[in-house]
C-alpha cells in the first residue's frame, strides 16, 4: 500500500511540474502583449521636430519599459518551453531559443535608440540635432521591422511545427502560426520595398494570425496546460527514475 501511495504521489508531482511549466510559459506569452500601447506612446517621436519639441518624454520612456518587458518575456517563453519541445526536435527547439534571444536583442537596441533620442531632448539639443533625431527614429523603425516583424515569423515556423507534431496543444493553434508566418514575411517585404507603410491596414491584417496564435497559445497553456503526448511521457519517464531510486 505504501508503495502504491508513493507511486501515485510521484505521478502527481510529475503532472504538477508539467502543469507549472505550461502555466509559466502561458503567462510569459500573455506578457508579450503588454507593448500594444507603444503604437500610441511612440506616436510623437515621428514628428520631424520631436527632438526640439516641448511634449513630455514620459510616454516614450513608458513605451521603452513595456518593450523591455516584452523582450524578457519572449526569452522566457523559449527557455520554459525548451525542455518540453526539444523531445520533438532538439535542433528546432534550440533554434526557437536562439530566435527569441535575437528578437529580444533587436528590441533592446530599438529601445536604446529611442532613449537616446529622449536624452538628446533632455540635454537641450538644438536644431542641429534634428537630423540625428530623425535618424534615430528611422533606425528604430528598421530594427522593429526585423525584430518584431520578421523574427516572429521564424518563431512561428519553429515552434508551430514542434507543437503541431507533438500535439501538446490542439493543432488548430500551431496552424494559425504556420499560416500567419508567410503572411508576416510578405507584409514585411512590402514594407521594406515601400509598397505600404509599417502602420498601414495591410500590415495590421497580415499580423492578425500571428497575434491570435501567440495570444491563444498563452491562454490555452494557462487554462489547460499541455495535452498528453509522447514528449511529456518521455519527461515523465525521465523524472520517475530518481523517485523510484529514492524508494528503494
Short mmCIF file of C-alpha atoms in Angstrom, two decimals:
data_model
loop_
_atom_site.label_atom_id
_atom_site.label_comp_id
_atom_site.label_asym_id
_atom_site.label_seq_id
_atom_site.Cartn_x
_atom_site.Cartn_y
_atom_site.Cartn_z
CA UNK A 1 0.00 0.00 0.00
CA UNK A 2 2.83 2.41 0.87
CA UNK A 3 4.49 1.68 -2.47
CA UNK A 4 1.20 2.47 -4.31
CA UNK A 5 0.88 5.72 -2.41
CA UNK A 6 4.44 6.70 -3.29
CA UNK A 7 3.86 5.86 -6.96
CA UNK A 8 0.68 7.91 -7.03
CA UNK A 9 2.45 10.83 -5.38
CA UNK A 10 5.29 10.60 -7.89
CA UNK A 11 2.87 10.72 -10.84
CA UNK A 12 1.08 13.65 -9.28
CA UNK A 13 4.36 15.51 -8.79
CA UNK A 14 5.32 14.92 -12.42
CA UNK A 15 1.97 16.25 -13.64
CA UNK A 16 2.24 19.25 -11.32
CA UNK A 17 5.67 20.02 -12.77
CA UNK A 18 4.37 19.92 -16.34
CA UNK A 19 1.36 21.99 -15.35
CA UNK A 20 3.59 24.62 -13.79
CA UNK A 21 5.75 24.69 -16.91
CA UNK A 22 2.70 25.26 -19.10
CA UNK A 23 1.37 27.92 -16.74
CA UNK A 24 4.63 29.88 -16.67
CA UNK A 25 5.01 29.66 -20.45
CA UNK A 26 1.42 30.85 -20.90
CA UNK A 27 1.95 33.81 -18.58
CA UNK A 28 5.10 34.79 -20.47
CA UNK A 29 3.22 34.63 -23.77
CA UNK A 30 0.44 36.87 -22.48
CA UNK A 31 3.06 39.31 -21.15
CA UNK A 32 4.43 39.73 -24.68
CA UNK A 33 1.28 41.70 -25.49
CA UNK A 34 1.88 44.47 -22.93
CA UNK A 35 3.66 46.56 -25.56
CA UNK A 36 0.49 47.13 -27.63
CA UNK A 37 0.11 50.70 -26.24
CA UNK A 38 3.51 51.65 -27.68
CA UNK A 39 1.80 52.40 -31.00
CA UNK A 40 0.25 55.41 -29.28
CA UNK A 41 3.07 56.08 -26.82
CA UNK A 42 5.67 56.34 -29.58
CA UNK A 43 3.45 58.41 -31.87
CA UNK A 44 5.07 61.80 -31.11
CA UNK A 45 8.62 60.62 -31.90
CA UNK A 46 7.72 60.51 -35.59
CA UNK A 47 7.24 64.28 -35.64
CA UNK A 48 10.11 65.79 -37.61
CA UNK A 49 10.89 68.29 -34.85
CA UNK A 50 10.41 65.98 -31.87
CA UNK A 51 13.98 66.39 -30.63
CA UNK A 52 13.43 70.14 -30.13
CA UNK A 53 9.79 69.85 -29.06
CA UNK A 54 8.25 70.50 -25.67
CA UNK A 55 5.95 67.49 -25.27
CA UNK A 56 6.55 65.11 -22.38
CA UNK A 57 9.13 62.33 -22.83
CA UNK A 58 7.31 60.14 -20.29
CA UNK A 59 5.21 58.21 -22.86
CA UNK A 60 8.35 57.22 -24.75
CA UNK A 61 10.07 56.05 -21.57
CA UNK A 62 6.98 54.06 -20.58
CA UNK A 63 6.90 52.50 -24.04
CA UNK A 64 10.55 51.54 -23.68
CA UNK A 65 9.87 49.84 -20.34
CA UNK A 66 6.97 47.91 -21.88
CA UNK A 67 9.15 46.74 -24.76
CA UNK A 68 11.87 45.59 -22.37
CA UNK A 69 9.23 43.52 -20.55
CA UNK A 70 8.21 42.01 -23.90
CA UNK A 71 11.82 41.16 -24.74
CA UNK A 72 12.41 39.41 -21.42
CA UNK A 73 9.06 37.61 -21.58
CA UNK A 74 9.88 36.41 -25.10
CA UNK A 75 13.13 34.86 -23.90
CA UNK A 76 11.17 33.34 -21.01
CA UNK A 77 8.74 31.58 -23.35
CA UNK A 78 11.58 29.88 -25.18
CA UNK A 79 13.55 28.87 -22.09
CA UNK A 80 10.49 27.44 -20.34
CA UNK A 81 9.24 25.51 -23.38
CA UNK A 82 12.65 24.21 -24.49
CA UNK A 83 12.84 21.17 -22.13
CA UNK A 84 9.42 20.04 -23.39
CA UNK A 85 9.58 20.68 -27.14
CA UNK A 86 13.21 19.56 -27.56
CA UNK A 87 11.95 15.98 -27.30
CA UNK A 88 10.11 16.52 -30.57
CA UNK A 89 13.04 18.17 -32.33
CA UNK A 90 16.08 19.41 -30.46
CA UNK A 91 17.54 21.43 -33.34
CA UNK A 92 14.30 23.32 -33.92
CA UNK A 93 13.82 23.85 -30.19
CA UNK A 94 17.32 25.30 -29.91
CA UNK A 95 16.61 27.43 -32.97
CA UNK A 96 13.49 28.75 -31.25
CA UNK A 97 15.50 29.77 -28.20
CA UNK A 98 18.12 31.44 -30.41
CA UNK A 99 15.49 33.30 -32.43
CA UNK A 100 13.81 34.55 -29.26
CA UNK A 101 17.12 35.82 -27.92
CA UNK A 102 17.85 37.53 -31.25
CA UNK A 103 14.39 39.08 -31.23
CA UNK A 104 14.95 40.40 -27.70
CA UNK A 105 18.35 41.81 -28.67
CA UNK A 106 16.73 43.72 -31.53
CA UNK A 107 14.09 45.08 -29.17
CA UNK A 108 16.76 46.24 -26.71
CA UNK A 109 18.67 48.01 -29.49
CA UNK A 110 15.49 49.70 -30.74
CA UNK A 111 14.56 50.88 -27.27
CA UNK A 112 18.11 52.17 -26.83
CA UNK A 113 17.77 54.33 -29.95
CA UNK A 114 14.58 55.97 -28.64
CA UNK A 115 16.03 56.50 -25.19
CA UNK A 116 18.99 58.19 -26.88
CA UNK A 117 16.52 60.47 -28.61
CA UNK A 118 14.96 61.30 -25.24
CA UNK A 119 18.41 62.01 -23.80
CA UNK A 120 19.10 64.48 -26.62
CA UNK A 121 15.91 66.35 -25.80
CA UNK A 122 16.68 66.44 -22.10
CA UNK A 123 20.16 67.77 -22.87
CA UNK A 124 18.61 70.69 -24.72
CA UNK A 125 19.79 69.72 -28.19
CA UNK A 126 19.08 72.45 -30.71
CA UNK A 127 18.05 72.47 -34.35
CA UNK A 128 21.38 70.90 -35.30
CA UNK A 129 20.12 67.65 -33.72
CA UNK A 130 17.02 67.40 -35.93
CA UNK A 131 18.70 65.13 -38.46
CA UNK A 132 20.16 62.97 -35.71
CA UNK A 133 16.75 62.65 -34.06
CA UNK A 134 15.09 61.63 -37.32
CA UNK A 135 17.86 59.10 -37.94
CA UNK A 136 17.33 57.52 -34.52
CA UNK A 137 13.60 57.15 -35.19
CA UNK A 138 14.26 55.68 -38.65
CA UNK A 139 16.74 53.27 -37.07
CA UNK A 140 14.09 52.18 -34.54
CA UNK A 141 11.56 51.57 -37.33
CA UNK A 142 14.10 49.45 -39.24
CA UNK A 143 15.01 47.41 -36.18
CA UNK A 144 11.31 46.93 -35.39
CA UNK A 145 10.71 45.58 -38.89
CA UNK A 146 13.28 42.85 -38.26
CA UNK A 147 12.98 42.11 -34.55
CA UNK A 148 9.20 42.32 -34.21
CA UNK A 149 8.24 41.67 -37.80
CA UNK A 150 10.46 39.05 -39.45
CA UNK A 151 11.71 37.08 -36.44
CA UNK A 152 8.21 36.32 -35.04
CA UNK A 153 7.54 34.56 -38.35
CA UNK A 154 10.62 32.40 -37.76
CA UNK A 155 9.43 31.70 -34.23
CA UNK A 156 6.03 30.64 -35.52
CA UNK A 157 7.55 28.21 -38.02
CA UNK A 158 9.90 26.63 -35.47
CA UNK A 159 7.54 26.35 -32.50
CA UNK A 160 4.48 25.79 -34.69
CA UNK A 161 5.91 22.68 -36.32
CA UNK A 162 7.08 21.35 -32.94
CA UNK A 163 3.67 21.77 -31.32
CA UNK A 164 1.82 20.51 -34.39
CA UNK A 165 3.81 17.28 -34.47
CA UNK A 166 3.84 16.71 -30.72
CA UNK A 167 0.12 17.53 -30.26
CA UNK A 168 0.92 19.23 -26.96
CA UNK A 169 -1.83 21.72 -27.81
CA UNK A 170 -4.80 21.50 -30.23
CA UNK A 171 -3.43 21.52 -33.76
CA UNK A 172 -5.58 24.48 -34.77
CA UNK A 173 -3.32 26.73 -32.67
CA UNK A 174 0.00 26.00 -34.42
CA UNK A 175 -1.81 26.03 -37.76
CA UNK A 176 -2.62 29.69 -37.10
CA UNK A 177 1.08 30.35 -36.61
CA UNK A 178 2.10 28.37 -39.68
CA UNK A 179 -0.42 30.26 -41.82
CA UNK A 180 0.47 33.61 -40.32
CA UNK A 181 4.25 33.26 -40.76
CA UNK A 182 4.35 33.66 -44.56
CA UNK A 183 1.78 36.45 -44.38
CA UNK A 184 4.03 38.33 -41.97
CA UNK A 185 7.06 37.82 -44.22
CA UNK A 186 5.15 39.15 -47.25
CA UNK A 187 3.94 42.11 -45.20
CA UNK A 188 7.48 42.94 -44.07
CA UNK A 189 8.81 42.58 -47.62
CA UNK A 190 6.16 45.01 -48.86
CA UNK A 191 7.13 47.49 -46.17
CA UNK A 192 10.82 47.08 -46.98
CA UNK A 193 10.24 47.80 -50.67
CA UNK A 194 7.94 50.72 -49.99
CA UNK A 195 4.71 49.14 -51.17
CA UNK A 196 2.94 50.12 -47.96
CA UNK A 197 3.70 51.77 -44.64
CA UNK A 198 4.67 49.87 -41.47
CA UNK A 199 1.41 51.01 -39.84
CA UNK A 200 -0.83 50.51 -42.88
CA UNK A 201 -4.02 48.36 -42.80
CA UNK A 202 -2.21 45.73 -44.89
CA UNK A 203 0.44 45.16 -42.22
CA UNK A 204 -2.17 45.17 -39.46
CA UNK A 205 -4.26 42.50 -41.19
CA UNK A 206 -1.21 40.37 -42.01
CA UNK A 207 -0.16 40.40 -38.35
CA UNK A 208 -3.52 39.16 -37.04
CA UNK A 209 -2.93 35.38 -37.45
CA UNK A 210 0.42 35.52 -35.62
CA UNK A 211 -1.07 37.67 -32.87
CA UNK A 212 -4.03 35.31 -32.44
CA UNK A 213 -1.67 32.30 -32.45
CA UNK A 214 0.57 33.64 -29.70
CA UNK A 215 -2.22 35.01 -27.52
CA UNK A 216 -4.36 31.88 -27.90
CA UNK A 217 -1.37 29.67 -27.11
CA UNK A 218 -0.71 31.66 -23.95
CA UNK A 219 -4.32 31.46 -22.79
CA UNK A 220 -4.55 27.74 -23.59
CA UNK A 221 -1.39 26.93 -21.65
CA UNK A 222 -2.63 28.93 -18.67
CA UNK A 223 -6.09 27.38 -18.63
CA UNK A 224 -5.49 23.84 -19.91
CA UNK A 225 -1.77 23.09 -19.86
CA UNK A 226 -0.13 20.52 -22.11
CA UNK A 227 -2.11 17.70 -23.64
CA UNK A 228 -0.78 14.15 -23.08
CA UNK A 229 1.81 13.29 -25.72
CA UNK A 230 4.91 11.14 -26.22
CA UNK A 231 7.00 14.23 -25.41
CA UNK A 232 5.53 14.66 -21.95
CA UNK A 233 5.54 10.89 -21.42
CA UNK A 234 9.28 10.92 -22.05
CA UNK A 235 9.73 13.66 -19.48
CA UNK A 236 7.66 11.73 -17.00
CA UNK A 237 9.74 8.60 -17.53
CA UNK A 238 12.96 10.55 -17.05
CA UNK A 239 11.76 12.17 -13.85
CA UNK A 240 10.34 8.93 -12.49
CA UNK A 241 13.72 7.22 -12.16
CA UNK A 242 15.06 9.41 -9.33
CA UNK A 243 11.83 8.94 -7.41
CA UNK A 244 11.99 5.18 -7.86
CA UNK A 245 15.60 5.15 -6.68
CA UNK A 246 14.60 7.09 -3.59
CA UNK A 247 12.05 4.43 -2.64
CA UNK A 248 14.50 1.55 -2.89
#
